[in-house]
Coordinates of C-alpha atoms in Angstrom, one line a residue:
M1 CA -21.4 1.7 -1.7
Q2 CA -17.6 0.9 -0.6
K3 CA -15.0 0.6 -3.3
A4 CA -11.9 -0.9 -3.3
I5 CA -9.3 -2.0 -6.3
I6 CA -5.5 -2.8 -6.6
A7 CA -2.9 -0.6 -8.3
R8 CA 0.6 -0.8 -9.2
K9 CA 2.3 2.3 -9.2
V10 CA 3.7 4.1 -12.0
G11 CA 5.2 7.1 -10.7
M12 CA 5.1 10.9 -10.2
T13 CA 4.4 14.0 -12.3
Q14 CA 2.2 16.9 -12.1
I15 CA -0.3 18.5 -13.7
F16 CA -2.1 21.7 -14.1
M17 CA -5.8 22.1 -12.6
E18 CA -8.8 23.9 -14.3
D19 CA -7.8 27.0 -12.0
G20 CA -4.6 27.2 -13.2
A21 CA -2.8 25.5 -10.0
L22 CA 0.0 23.2 -10.2
V23 CA -0.6 20.0 -8.6
P24 CA 2.0 16.9 -7.9
V25 CA 0.3 13.5 -8.5
T26 CA 1.2 9.7 -8.4
V27 CA 0.0 7.7 -11.4
L28 CA -1.7 4.7 -10.7
Q29 CA -2.1 1.5 -12.8
A30 CA -5.4 0.6 -11.3
G31 CA -6.6 -2.8 -12.6
P32 CA -8.3 -4.3 -14.4
C33 CA -9.0 -6.6 -11.4
T34 CA -11.4 -9.7 -11.8
V35 CA -13.4 -11.0 -8.2
V36 CA -12.0 -14.8 -7.6
Q37 CA -14.4 -15.3 -4.7
V38 CA -17.0 -13.6 -2.6
K39 CA -17.4 -14.3 1.3
T40 CA -20.7 -14.1 2.8
L41 CA -21.7 -14.2 6.1
D42 CA -23.8 -17.0 6.2
N43 CA -21.1 -19.2 4.8
D44 CA -17.7 -17.9 5.7
G45 CA -18.7 -15.6 8.7
Y46 CA -18.1 -12.5 7.5
S47 CA -18.4 -10.5 3.7
A48 CA -15.3 -10.0 2.2
V49 CA -14.4 -9.9 -2.0
Q50 CA -11.4 -11.9 -3.6
I51 CA -9.9 -10.2 -6.1
G52 CA -7.1 -10.7 -8.6
F53 CA -4.5 -8.7 -10.7
E54 CA -2.5 -8.8 -13.2
D55 CA -2.5 -12.3 -15.3
K56 CA 0.6 -14.9 -14.7
K57 CA 1.2 -18.2 -16.3
E58 CA -0.4 -21.5 -14.8
K59 CA 2.6 -23.2 -15.2
H60 CA 3.9 -20.7 -12.3
T61 CA 1.1 -21.2 -10.0
T62 CA 0.6 -23.9 -7.5
Q63 CA -2.1 -26.3 -7.9
P64 CA -4.4 -25.6 -5.1
L65 CA -4.5 -22.0 -6.3
Q66 CA -4.8 -23.4 -10.0
G67 CA -8.3 -24.9 -8.8
H68 CA -9.1 -21.9 -6.8
F69 CA -8.9 -19.8 -10.2
Q70 CA -10.6 -23.0 -12.0
K71 CA -13.5 -22.7 -9.8
A72 CA -14.3 -19.3 -10.5
G73 CA -13.5 -19.6 -13.8
V74 CA -10.9 -17.1 -14.1
T75 CA -7.1 -17.1 -15.0
A76 CA -4.3 -16.9 -12.9
K77 CA -3.8 -14.2 -11.1
R78 CA -0.3 -12.5 -9.8
V79 CA -2.0 -11.1 -6.8
L80 CA -5.0 -11.7 -4.6
K81 CA -6.2 -9.3 -1.9
E82 CA -9.4 -9.8 0.2
F83 CA -11.2 -6.6 0.8
R84 CA -14.3 -6.5 3.7
L85 CA -17.1 -4.3 2.4
E86 CA -20.3 -4.8 3.4
N87 CA -21.6 -4.9 0.0
A88 CA -19.8 -8.0 -0.8
E89 CA -23.1 -9.7 -2.0
T90 CA -23.5 -7.6 -4.8
F91 CA -20.2 -8.5 -6.4
E92 CA -20.3 -12.1 -8.3
A93 CA -17.1 -14.2 -9.4
G94 CA -15.5 -13.4 -12.4
Q95 CA -16.7 -9.6 -12.5
A96 CA -13.9 -6.7 -13.9
I97 CA -13.3 -4.2 -11.6
T98 CA -12.0 -1.1 -13.5
A99 CA -10.6 2.2 -12.9
D100 CA -13.6 4.0 -13.3
I101 CA -15.3 2.5 -9.9
F102 CA -13.2 6.0 -8.1
A103 CA -14.4 9.2 -9.8
V104 CA -12.6 12.5 -9.4
G105 CA -12.7 14.2 -6.4
D106 CA -13.1 10.6 -3.8
M107 CA -10.9 10.4 -1.2
I108 CA -9.1 7.6 -0.6
D109 CA -6.7 5.7 1.4
V110 CA -3.7 3.8 -0.5
S111 CA -2.0 1.2 1.7
G112 CA 1.6 -0.2 0.4
T113 CA 4.8 -1.6 1.4
S114 CA 7.7 1.7 2.1
K115 CA 10.9 2.0 0.8
G116 CA 13.6 0.2 2.3
K117 CA 16.1 2.2 3.9
G118 CA 18.6 -0.7 5.1
F119 CA 20.4 -0.2 8.3
Q120 CA 20.1 3.5 9.9
G121 CA 21.1 4.9 12.7
N122 CA 19.1 7.0 15.4
I123 CA 19.5 10.3 14.1
K124 CA 18.0 9.3 10.4
R125 CA 15.9 6.3 11.9
H126 CA 14.2 7.9 14.8
G127 CA 14.8 11.9 14.2
Q128 CA 17.3 12.3 17.2
T129 CA 19.5 15.6 17.2
R130 CA 23.7 15.3 17.2
G131 CA 26.0 16.2 19.5
P132 CA 28.8 18.7 19.1
M133 CA 31.0 18.6 15.6
A134 CA 33.8 20.1 17.0
H135 CA 36.7 18.2 18.2
G136 CA 36.7 18.1 21.6
S137 CA 33.2 16.7 21.6
K138 CA 34.2 12.8 20.5
Y139 CA 30.0 12.4 20.5
H140 CA 28.9 13.4 17.7
R141 CA 25.8 10.3 15.8
R142 CA 25.9 8.0 18.8
P143 CA 22.5 6.8 20.0
G144 CA 23.0 8.3 23.8
S145 CA 23.4 6.9 27.1
M146 CA 22.2 3.1 28.0
G147 CA 20.7 3.9 31.1
Q148 CA 22.0 2.7 34.5
A149 CA 24.9 0.9 35.5
S150 CA 24.6 -1.7 38.0
S151 CA 20.8 -1.1 38.8
P152 CA 18.9 -2.2 36.8
S153 CA 21.9 -3.1 34.9
K154 CA 20.0 -4.0 31.5
V155 CA 18.6 -1.1 28.5
F156 CA 15.0 -1.1 28.7
K157 CA 13.0 -2.4 26.0
G158 CA 11.8 0.2 23.5
K159 CA 14.6 2.7 23.8
N160 CA 15.2 4.1 20.0
L161 CA 18.4 2.7 18.4
P162 CA 20.1 2.1 15.2
G163 CA 18.0 -0.9 13.3
H164 CA 16.4 -1.5 9.9
M165 CA 14.3 1.0 8.6
G166 CA 11.4 1.1 6.1
A167 CA 9.7 -2.1 4.0
V168 CA 6.8 -2.0 6.6
K169 CA 2.9 -1.6 5.7
V170 CA 1.9 1.8 5.7
T171 CA -1.5 3.4 4.5
I172 CA -2.0 6.8 3.8
Q173 CA -5.4 8.3 4.5
N174 CA -7.4 10.8 2.6
L175 CA -6.0 11.5 -0.6
E176 CA -7.7 13.0 -3.3
V177 CA -8.3 11.7 -6.7
V178 CA -8.1 14.4 -9.3
R179 CA -8.0 12.4 -12.0
V180 CA -9.4 9.1 -14.3
D181 CA -8.4 7.6 -17.2
A182 CA -10.9 4.8 -17.7
E183 CA -9.3 3.6 -21.2
Q184 CA -5.9 3.0 -19.9
N185 CA -7.2 2.5 -16.6
L186 CA -5.0 4.9 -14.9
I187 CA -6.1 7.3 -11.3
L188 CA -4.0 10.3 -10.8
V189 CA -3.7 10.9 -6.9
K190 CA -3.1 14.0 -5.4
G191 CA -0.1 13.5 -3.2
A192 CA 2.7 10.4 -2.8
V193 CA 1.7 7.1 -2.0
P194 CA 4.1 4.3 0.0
G195 CA 6.5 2.2 -1.9
P196 CA 8.6 2.4 -4.8
K197 CA 7.5 2.5 -8.6
K198 CA 6.1 -1.1 -9.7
S199 CA 5.2 -1.6 -6.2
I200 CA 1.6 -3.1 -5.3
L201 CA -0.7 -0.8 -3.6
T202 CA -4.2 -1.3 -2.4
I203 CA -7.1 1.5 -2.8
R204 CA -10.1 1.5 -0.9
D205 CA -12.6 4.3 -0.1
A206 CA -11.2 6.5 2.7
V207 CA -12.3 5.6 6.3
K208 CA -12.0 9.1 7.9
A209 CA -13.2 11.6 5.2

């Protein structure tokens, strides 16, 4: 059975395992989520489940979305995500999805938007090396040669140059669930996940596990 849920990143800490190993973990507030729509092969051409996370005031919701939520019989949600699942027919609108759908030892993929780094140079953005730092060098952290002069008299596309870094969708694969708190809907994942604290993440079964 394929599983998926929306979560909010709480932060990182560390816990001791039964064998005494100290493991760094990320705490995720996973759910409770609500199934808003079930898409089927006959009706929509593909199988998927649309779930919502965190309630919000109806006055802050557009009228088309208000009708969408009313049709499903659920309150307005702050976050809507769609997951393509082969077993989508097993879900139904209004059904609650909580953190306990995952168990200790499960391997998951976590997707989110990475931290924004702003405008960065080549050394930080692409891992390039610097020039000599002696006074006579006069070439320390610049991007390097731009190419030929008269022919083709242009910079080729794809050259590593300074620019905006971070704030892109990132998926970390094969993370292990080390603890699940069903009462507080918390999932503790071994290692780090994308994004800053309080950012929205999606969790689903690992495709390469």
